[in-house]
Short mmCIF file of C-alpha atoms in Angstrom, two decimals:
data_model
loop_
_atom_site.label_atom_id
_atom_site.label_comp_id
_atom_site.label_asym_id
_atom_site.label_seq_id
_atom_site.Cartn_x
_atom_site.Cartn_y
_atom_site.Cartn_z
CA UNK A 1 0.00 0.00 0.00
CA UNK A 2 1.47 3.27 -0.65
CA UNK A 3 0.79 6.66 -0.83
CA UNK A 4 3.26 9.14 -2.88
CA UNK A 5 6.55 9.42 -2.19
CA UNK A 6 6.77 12.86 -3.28
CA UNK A 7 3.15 14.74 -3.62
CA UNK A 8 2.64 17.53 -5.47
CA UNK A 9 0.80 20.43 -3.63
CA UNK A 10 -2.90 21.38 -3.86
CA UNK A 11 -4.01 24.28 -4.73
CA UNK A 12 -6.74 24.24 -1.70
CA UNK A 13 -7.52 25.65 1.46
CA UNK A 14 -4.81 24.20 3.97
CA UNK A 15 -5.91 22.40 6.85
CA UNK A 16 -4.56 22.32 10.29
CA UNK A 17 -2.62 19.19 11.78
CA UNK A 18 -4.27 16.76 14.33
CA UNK A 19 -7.87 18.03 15.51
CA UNK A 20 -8.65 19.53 11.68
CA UNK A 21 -9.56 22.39 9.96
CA UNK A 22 -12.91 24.17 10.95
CA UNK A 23 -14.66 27.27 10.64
CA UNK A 24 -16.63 28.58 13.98
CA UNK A 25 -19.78 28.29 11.65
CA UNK A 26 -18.62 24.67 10.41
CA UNK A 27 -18.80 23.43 14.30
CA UNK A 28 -21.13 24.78 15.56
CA UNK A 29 -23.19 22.61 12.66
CA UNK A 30 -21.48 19.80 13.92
CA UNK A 31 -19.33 19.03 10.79
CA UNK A 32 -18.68 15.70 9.12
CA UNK A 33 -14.71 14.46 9.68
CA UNK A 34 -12.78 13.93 7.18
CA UNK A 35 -9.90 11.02 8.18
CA UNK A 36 -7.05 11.43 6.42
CA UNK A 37 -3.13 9.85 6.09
CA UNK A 38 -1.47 12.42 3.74
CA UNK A 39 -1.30 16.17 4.06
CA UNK A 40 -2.43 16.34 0.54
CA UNK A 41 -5.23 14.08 1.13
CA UNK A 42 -6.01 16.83 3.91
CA UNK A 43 -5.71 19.62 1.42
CA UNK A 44 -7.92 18.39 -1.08
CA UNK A 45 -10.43 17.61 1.46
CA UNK A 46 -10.80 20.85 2.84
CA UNK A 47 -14.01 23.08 3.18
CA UNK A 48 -15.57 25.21 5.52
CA UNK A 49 -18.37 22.34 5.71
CA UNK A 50 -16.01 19.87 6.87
CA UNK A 51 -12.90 19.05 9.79
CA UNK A 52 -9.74 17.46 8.42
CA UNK A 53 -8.23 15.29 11.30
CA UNK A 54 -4.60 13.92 9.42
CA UNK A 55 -1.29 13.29 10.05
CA UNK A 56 -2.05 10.15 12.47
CA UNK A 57 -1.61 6.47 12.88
CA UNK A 58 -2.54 3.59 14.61
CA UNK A 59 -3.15 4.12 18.12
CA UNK A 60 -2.57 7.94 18.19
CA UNK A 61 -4.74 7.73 15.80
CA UNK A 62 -7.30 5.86 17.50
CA UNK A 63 -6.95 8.49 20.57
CA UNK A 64 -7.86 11.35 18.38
CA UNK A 65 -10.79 9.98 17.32
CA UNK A 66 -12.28 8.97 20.37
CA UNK A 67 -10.85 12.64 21.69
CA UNK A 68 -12.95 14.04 19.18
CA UNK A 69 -15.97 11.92 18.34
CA UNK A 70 -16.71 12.49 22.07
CA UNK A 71 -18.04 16.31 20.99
CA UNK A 72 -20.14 14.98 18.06
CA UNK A 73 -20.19 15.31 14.38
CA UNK A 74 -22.64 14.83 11.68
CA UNK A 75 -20.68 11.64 10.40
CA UNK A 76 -17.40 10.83 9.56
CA UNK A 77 -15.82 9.97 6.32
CA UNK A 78 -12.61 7.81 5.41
CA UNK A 79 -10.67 9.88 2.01
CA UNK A 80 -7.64 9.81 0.46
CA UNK A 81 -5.66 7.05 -1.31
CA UNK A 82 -5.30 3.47 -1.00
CA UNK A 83 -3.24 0.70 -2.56
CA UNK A 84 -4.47 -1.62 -5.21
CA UNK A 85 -5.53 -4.98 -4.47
CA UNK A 86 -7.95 -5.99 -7.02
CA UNK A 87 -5.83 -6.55 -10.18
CA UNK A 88 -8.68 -4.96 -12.63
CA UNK A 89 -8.28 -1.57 -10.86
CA UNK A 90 -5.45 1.12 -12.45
CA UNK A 91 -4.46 3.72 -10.60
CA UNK A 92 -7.23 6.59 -10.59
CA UNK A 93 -10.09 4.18 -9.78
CA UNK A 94 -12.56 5.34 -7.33
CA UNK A 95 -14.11 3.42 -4.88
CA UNK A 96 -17.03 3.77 -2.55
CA UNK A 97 -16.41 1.33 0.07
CA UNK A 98 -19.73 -0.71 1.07
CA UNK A 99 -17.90 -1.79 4.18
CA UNK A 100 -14.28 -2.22 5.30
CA UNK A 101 -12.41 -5.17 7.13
CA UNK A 102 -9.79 -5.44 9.31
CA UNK A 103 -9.05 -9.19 10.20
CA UNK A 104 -11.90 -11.05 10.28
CA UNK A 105 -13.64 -7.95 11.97
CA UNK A 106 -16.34 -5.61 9.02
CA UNK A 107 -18.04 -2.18 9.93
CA UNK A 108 -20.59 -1.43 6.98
CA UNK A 109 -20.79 2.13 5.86
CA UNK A 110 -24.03 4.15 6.20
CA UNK A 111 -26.23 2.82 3.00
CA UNK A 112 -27.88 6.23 2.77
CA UNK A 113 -24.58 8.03 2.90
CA UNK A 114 -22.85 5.49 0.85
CA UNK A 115 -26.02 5.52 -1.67
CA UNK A 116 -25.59 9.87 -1.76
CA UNK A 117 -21.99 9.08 -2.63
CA UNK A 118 -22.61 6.47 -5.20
CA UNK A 119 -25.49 8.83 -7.44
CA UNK A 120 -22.96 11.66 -6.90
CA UNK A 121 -20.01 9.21 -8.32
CA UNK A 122 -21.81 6.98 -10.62
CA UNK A 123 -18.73 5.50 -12.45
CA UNK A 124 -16.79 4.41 -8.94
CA UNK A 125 -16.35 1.26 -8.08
CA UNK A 126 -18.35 0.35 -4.95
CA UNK A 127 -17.07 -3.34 -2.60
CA UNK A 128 -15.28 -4.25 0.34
CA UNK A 129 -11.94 -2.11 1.58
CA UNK A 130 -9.28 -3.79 3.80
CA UNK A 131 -7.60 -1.75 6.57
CA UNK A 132 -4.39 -2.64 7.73
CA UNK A 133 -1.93 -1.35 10.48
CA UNK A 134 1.21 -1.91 8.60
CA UNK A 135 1.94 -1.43 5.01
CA UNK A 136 1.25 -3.40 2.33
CA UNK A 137 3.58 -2.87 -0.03
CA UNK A 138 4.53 -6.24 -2.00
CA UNK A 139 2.33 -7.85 -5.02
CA UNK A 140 2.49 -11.05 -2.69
CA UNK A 141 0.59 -9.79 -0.03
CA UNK A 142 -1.68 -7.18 -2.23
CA UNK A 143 -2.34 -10.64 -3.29
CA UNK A 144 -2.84 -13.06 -0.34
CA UNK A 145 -5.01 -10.00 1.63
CA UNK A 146 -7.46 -9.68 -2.05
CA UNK A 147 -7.64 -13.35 -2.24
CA UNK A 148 -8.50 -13.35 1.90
CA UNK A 149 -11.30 -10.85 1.94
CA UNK A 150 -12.17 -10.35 -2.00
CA UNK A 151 -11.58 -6.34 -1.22
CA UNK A 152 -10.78 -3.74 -3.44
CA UNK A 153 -8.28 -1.72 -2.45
CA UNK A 154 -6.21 -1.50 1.08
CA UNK A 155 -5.28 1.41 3.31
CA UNK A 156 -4.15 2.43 7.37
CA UNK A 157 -6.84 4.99 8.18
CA UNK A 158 -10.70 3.49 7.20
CA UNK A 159 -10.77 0.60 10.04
CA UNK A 160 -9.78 2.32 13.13
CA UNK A 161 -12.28 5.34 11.63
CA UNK A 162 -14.93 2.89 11.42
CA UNK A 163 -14.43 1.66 14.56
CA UNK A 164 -14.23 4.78 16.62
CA UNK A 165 -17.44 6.05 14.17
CA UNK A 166 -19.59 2.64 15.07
CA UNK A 167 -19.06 2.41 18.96
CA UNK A 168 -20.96 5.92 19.38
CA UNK A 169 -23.39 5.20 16.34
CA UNK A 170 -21.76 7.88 13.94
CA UNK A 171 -22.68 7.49 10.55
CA UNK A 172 -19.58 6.22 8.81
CA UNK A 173 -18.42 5.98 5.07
CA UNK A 174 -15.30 5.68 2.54
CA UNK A 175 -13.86 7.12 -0.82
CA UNK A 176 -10.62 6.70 -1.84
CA UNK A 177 -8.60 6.30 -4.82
CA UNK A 178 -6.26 3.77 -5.82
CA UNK A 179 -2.48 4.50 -6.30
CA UNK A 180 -0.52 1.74 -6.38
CA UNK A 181 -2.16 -0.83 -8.80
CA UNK A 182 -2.14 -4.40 -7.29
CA UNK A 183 0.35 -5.60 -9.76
CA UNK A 184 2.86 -3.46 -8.85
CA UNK A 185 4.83 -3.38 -5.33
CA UNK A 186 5.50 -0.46 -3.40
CA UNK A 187 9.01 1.05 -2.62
CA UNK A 188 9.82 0.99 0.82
CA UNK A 189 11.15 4.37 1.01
CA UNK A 190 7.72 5.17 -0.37
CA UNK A 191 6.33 4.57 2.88
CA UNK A 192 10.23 5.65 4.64
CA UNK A 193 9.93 9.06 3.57
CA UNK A 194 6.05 9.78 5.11
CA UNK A 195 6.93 11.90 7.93
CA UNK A 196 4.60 11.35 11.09
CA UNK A 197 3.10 14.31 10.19
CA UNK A 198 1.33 13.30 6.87
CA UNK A 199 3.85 14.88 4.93
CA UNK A 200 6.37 13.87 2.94
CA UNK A 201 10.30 13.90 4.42
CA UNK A 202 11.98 14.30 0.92
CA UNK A 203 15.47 14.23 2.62
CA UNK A 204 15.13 10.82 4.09
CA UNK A 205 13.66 9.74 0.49
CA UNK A 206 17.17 11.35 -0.83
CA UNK A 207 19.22 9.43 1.91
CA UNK A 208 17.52 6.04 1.35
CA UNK A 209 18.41 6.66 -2.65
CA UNK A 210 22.16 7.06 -1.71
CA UNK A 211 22.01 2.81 -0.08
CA UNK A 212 19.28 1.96 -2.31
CA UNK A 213 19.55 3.11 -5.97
CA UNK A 214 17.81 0.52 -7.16
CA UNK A 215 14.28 2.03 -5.86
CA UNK A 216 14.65 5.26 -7.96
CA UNK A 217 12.71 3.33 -11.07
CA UNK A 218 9.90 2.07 -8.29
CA UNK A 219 9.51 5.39 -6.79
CA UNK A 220 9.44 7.45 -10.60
CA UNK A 221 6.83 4.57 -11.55
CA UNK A 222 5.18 5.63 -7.82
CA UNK A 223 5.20 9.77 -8.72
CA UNK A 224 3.40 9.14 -12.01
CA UNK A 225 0.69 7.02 -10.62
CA UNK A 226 0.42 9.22 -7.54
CA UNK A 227 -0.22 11.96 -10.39
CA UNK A 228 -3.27 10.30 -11.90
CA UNK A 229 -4.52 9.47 -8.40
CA UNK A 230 -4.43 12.64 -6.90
CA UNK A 231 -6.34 14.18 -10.11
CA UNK A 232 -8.79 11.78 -9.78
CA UNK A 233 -8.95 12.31 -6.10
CA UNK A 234 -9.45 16.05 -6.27
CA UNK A 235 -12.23 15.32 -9.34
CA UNK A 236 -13.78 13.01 -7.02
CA UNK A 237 -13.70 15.63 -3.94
CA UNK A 238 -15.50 18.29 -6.50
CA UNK A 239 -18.51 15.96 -7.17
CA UNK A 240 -19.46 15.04 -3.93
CA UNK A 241 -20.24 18.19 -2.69
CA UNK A 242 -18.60 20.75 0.11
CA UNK A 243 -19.97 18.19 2.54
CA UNK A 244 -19.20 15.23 0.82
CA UNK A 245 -22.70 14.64 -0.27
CA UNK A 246 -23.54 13.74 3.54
CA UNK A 247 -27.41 13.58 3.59
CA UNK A 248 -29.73 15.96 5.27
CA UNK A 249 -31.55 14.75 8.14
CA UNK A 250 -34.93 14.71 6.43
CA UNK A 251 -32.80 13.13 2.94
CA UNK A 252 -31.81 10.73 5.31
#
């Protein structure tokens, strides 16, 4: 699984770190949340509609959303990029995730959210997404974890954003974009050089090059696929809406 070694900025409304990006106006309407790995991911994400919370793994993750969750939102979304694992997918394909699945553990998305999603997209794919708490980064194991679960695409953030959205009944849903095509590993200074931040750390990218040459052609092959995905992300951010076509109560 990997997202871009070496993102390009957005031309967007930047986000703050950790708790997100919000307007007074955009809390006091309790916002949806927007979970995010990248900085980019962050960027394109951003509204005065929505919070950005980015930048976070794992359990700090995890803390952050409970943290937060405990004042209440209007739902809270998974969005960014994932890594390939169904080998019909190129790099650029959307998804609306149905439901993701983390070990033999699934959290379904909100149908009516995930059904607003779908009319607003109506050429993504929509299935199963696996989360994972370590990278996936080889064809071997894009492999084994599609052939496991039968999911589309694999990423670090949707699972433990399900799971913090489910255990206080938050609606919960998914769109991301594959990156990394499931025929094709992942550097590992792709995943080396993401600071803890979200952002990338070019200089350890640059270091890693000087022991490891031989991942310049991965990491090239990376940068143009990260290219289409991020275009397709940012298309797909436009067409859902400022509040990624989250429902209105009476819609709902």
């Amino acid at each position: 699984m990997g997202a871009g070694a070496l993102p390009q900025p957005v031309a967007r409304r930047q986000p703050r770190r950790g708790l997100g990006a919000v307007s007074a106006v955009a809390t006091q309407q309790s916002p949806v949340l927007v979970v995010c790995g990248m900085d980019f991911e962050a960027r394109i994400a951003a509204s005065p509609e929505v919070e950005t919370l980015y930048g976070q793994r794992g359990v700090m993750l995890a803390r952050s959303l409970d943290i937060r969750l405990m004042q209440g939102c209007a739902g809270v979304i998974s969005f960014g990029v994932a890594g390939g694992l169904d080998p019909t997918l190129p790099p650029g394909a959307v998804i609306v995730a149905t439901a993701v699945r983390s070990g033999q553990t699934s959290y379904s998305t909100a149908p009516y959210w995930t059904a607003a999603l779908r009319r607003a997209l109506p050429h993504a794919e929509s299935g199963l997404l696996a989360g994972s708490d370590t990278p996936v980064l080889t064809v071997a194991d894009k492999t084994a974890l599609h052939d496991s679960h039968g999911a589309l695409a694999v990423d670090m953030e949707s699972h433990i954003a399900a799971r913090a959205a489910q255990a206080l009944g938050i609606p919960f849903a998914a769109l991301r974009v594959v990156i990394d095509p499931a025929d094709r590993a992942v550097p590992p200074l792709a995943f080396a050089g993401m600071a803890a931040d979200g952002s990338t750390d070019v200089g350890a990218v640059i270091r890693g090059l000087l022991t490891a040459p031989h991942q310049l052609g991965g990491l090239l092959r990376l940068g143009r696929d990260a290219s289409i995905a991020k275009k397709a992300l940012a298309g797909a951010r436009d067409a859902v809406g400022a509040g990624f076509a989250f429902p209105s109560p009476v819609a709902a």
